[in-house]
Amino acid sequence: TTGTQGRGEGQLNHPRGLCIDYNEDVYVADSSNNRVSVFSKDLHFLKHLFTQQLKYPRDVKVTPSSVVVIDCSPNCVHFFSRSGALLRSCVTHGKDGMVYGPRFFCLDPAANVLITDRTRHNIKILSPSGQLMHTIGQ
């Protein structure tokens, strides 16, 4: 067990999605603190990421070159460099089949983003640049 409720270093407030990177560090979408918190494989606090860019992060995944975050308050997918620079964001709500209420996602081997759409009861597949490629379901 790690962390206590709060806003300080190592503290979490409504943690949501999490993942483990290639160094076995643990990334946590710390929703009500508007950030991603990172812990070592031994669950010691390392750092907070993206404290100025996120509103309500829901899930996080790490690739060799980026950190991808679903931010469900503005319905966005954010792509950050591993060093923390914002690479691109794509707003996932809007016209013609984009995602309303993204909650969970995964990345395929080509870094395409598969997102659950809780409002439309389907799954959207976006390219790494954020373009809608396919819809699975309704």
Coordinates of N, CA and C in Angstrom, one line a residue, residues 56-111:
Y56 N -9.1 16.5 -15.3 CA -9.7 15.3 -14.6 C -9.2 14.0 -15.3
P57 N -7.9 13.7 -15.1 CA -7.3 12.5 -15.8 C -8.0 11.3 -15.3
R58 N -8.4 10.4 -16.2 CA -9.1 9.2 -15.9 C -8.2 7.9 -16.1
D59 N -7.3 8.0 -17.1 CA -6.5 6.8 -17.4 C -5.2 7.2 -18.0
V60 N -4.2 6.4 -17.8 CA -2.8 6.7 -18.3 C -2.2 5.5 -18.9
K61 N -1.4 5.6 -20.0 CA -0.6 4.6 -20.5 C 0.7 5.2 -20.9
V62 N 1.8 4.3 -20.9 CA 3.1 4.8 -21.3 C 3.6 4.0 -22.4
T63 N 4.2 4.6 -23.4 CA 4.9 4.0 -24.5 C 6.4 4.3 -24.4
P64 N 7.2 3.7 -25.2 CA 8.6 4.0 -25.1 C 8.9 5.5 -25.4
S65 N 8.1 6.2 -26.1 CA 8.4 7.6 -26.4 C 7.4 8.6 -25.8
S66 N 6.3 8.2 -25.2 CA 5.3 9.1 -24.7 C 4.5 8.6 -23.6
V67 N 3.7 9.5 -22.9 CA 2.8 9.2 -21.9 C 1.4 9.7 -22.5
V68 N 0.4 8.8 -22.5 CA -0.9 9.1 -23.1 C -1.9 9.2 -21.9
V69 N -2.7 10.2 -21.9 CA -3.6 10.4 -20.8 C -5.0 10.8 -21.3
I70 N -6.0 10.1 -20.8 CA -7.4 10.4 -21.1 C -7.8 11.4 -20.0
D71 N -8.3 12.6 -20.4 CA -8.7 13.6 -19.5 C -10.2 13.8 -19.8
C72 N -11.0 13.3 -18.9 CA -12.5 13.2 -19.2 C -13.3 14.5 -19.0
S73 N -12.7 15.5 -18.3 CA -13.5 16.7 -18.1 C -13.6 17.5 -19.4
P74 N -12.5 17.7 -20.2 CA -12.6 18.3 -21.5 C -12.7 17.2 -22.6
N75 N -12.9 15.9 -22.2 CA -12.9 14.9 -23.2 C -11.8 14.9 -24.2
C76 N -10.6 14.8 -23.7 CA -9.4 14.9 -24.5 C -8.5 13.7 -24.3
V77 N -7.7 13.4 -25.4 CA -6.6 12.5 -25.3 C -5.3 13.4 -25.4
H78 N -4.5 13.3 -24.4 CA -3.2 14.1 -24.4 C -2.0 13.2 -24.6
F79 N -1.1 13.6 -25.5 CA 0.1 12.9 -25.7 C 1.3 13.8 -25.2
F80 N 2.0 13.3 -24.2 CA 3.2 14.0 -23.7 C 4.4 13.2 -23.9
S81 N 5.6 13.9 -24.0 CA 6.8 13.3 -24.1 C 7.2 12.7 -22.8
R82 N 8.1 11.7 -22.7 CA 8.5 11.1 -21.4 C 9.0 12.2 -20.5
S83 N 9.6 13.3 -21.0 CA 10.1 14.3 -20.2 C 9.0 15.3 -19.7
G84 N 7.8 15.2 -20.2 CA 6.7 16.0 -19.8 C 6.2 17.1 -20.7
A85 N 6.8 17.2 -21.9 CA 6.3 18.2 -22.8 C 5.1 17.8 -23.5
L86 N 4.1 18.7 -23.7 CA 2.9 18.3 -24.4 C 3.2 18.2 -25.9
L87 N 3.0 17.0 -26.5 CA 3.2 16.8 -27.9 C 2.0 17.2 -28.7
R88 N 0.8 16.7 -28.3 CA -0.4 17.0 -29.0 C -1.6 16.6 -28.1
S89 N -2.7 17.2 -28.4 CA -4.0 16.9 -27.7 C -5.0 16.7 -28.8
C90 N -5.9 15.8 -28.6 CA -7.1 15.8 -29.5 C -8.3 15.8 -28.7
V91 N -9.2 16.7 -29.0 CA -10.5 16.7 -28.4 C -11.4 15.6 -28.9
T92 N -11.9 14.8 -28.1 CA -12.6 13.6 -28.6 C -14.1 13.7 -28.6
H93 N -14.6 14.8 -28.2 CA -16.1 15.0 -28.4 C -16.3 15.9 -29.5
G94 N -17.5 15.8 -30.1 CA -17.8 16.7 -31.2 C -18.7 15.9 -32.2
K95 N -18.5 16.4 -33.5 CA -19.4 15.8 -34.5 C -18.9 14.4 -35.0
D96 N -19.8 13.7 -35.6 CA -19.5 12.6 -36.4 C -18.7 11.5 -35.7
G97 N -19.2 11.0 -34.6 CA -18.6 9.8 -34.1 C -17.5 9.9 -33.1
M98 N -17.2 11.1 -32.7 CA -16.1 11.2 -31.7 C -16.6 10.7 -30.3
V99 N -15.7 10.7 -29.3 CA -16.0 10.1 -28.1 C -16.7 11.1 -27.1
Y100 N -17.8 10.7 -26.4 CA -18.4 11.4 -25.4 C -18.1 10.6 -24.1
G101 N -17.5 11.2 -23.1 CA -17.3 10.5 -21.8 C -16.3 9.4 -21.9
P102 N -15.1 9.7 -22.4 CA -14.0 8.7 -22.4 C -13.7 8.2 -21.0
R103 N -13.5 7.0 -20.8 CA -13.1 6.5 -19.5 C -11.9 5.6 -19.5
F104 N -11.8 4.6 -20.3 CA -10.7 3.7 -20.3 C -10.2 3.6 -21.7
F105 N -8.9 3.2 -21.8 CA -8.3 3.0 -23.1 C -7.1 2.1 -23.1
C106 N -6.7 1.7 -24.3 CA -5.5 0.9 -24.4 C -4.8 1.3 -25.7
L107 N -3.6 1.0 -25.9 CA -2.8 1.3 -27.1 C -2.5 0.0 -27.8
D108 N -2.7 -0.1 -29.1 CA -2.3 -1.3 -29.8 C -0.8 -1.2 -30.1
P109 N -0.2 -2.2 -30.7 CA 1.2 -2.1 -31.1 C 1.6 -1.0 -32.0
A110 N 0.7 -0.5 -32.8 CA 1.0 0.6 -33.7 C 0.7 2.0 -33.0
A111 N 0.4 2.0 -31.7 CA 0.1 3.2 -30.9 C -1.2 3.8 -31.3

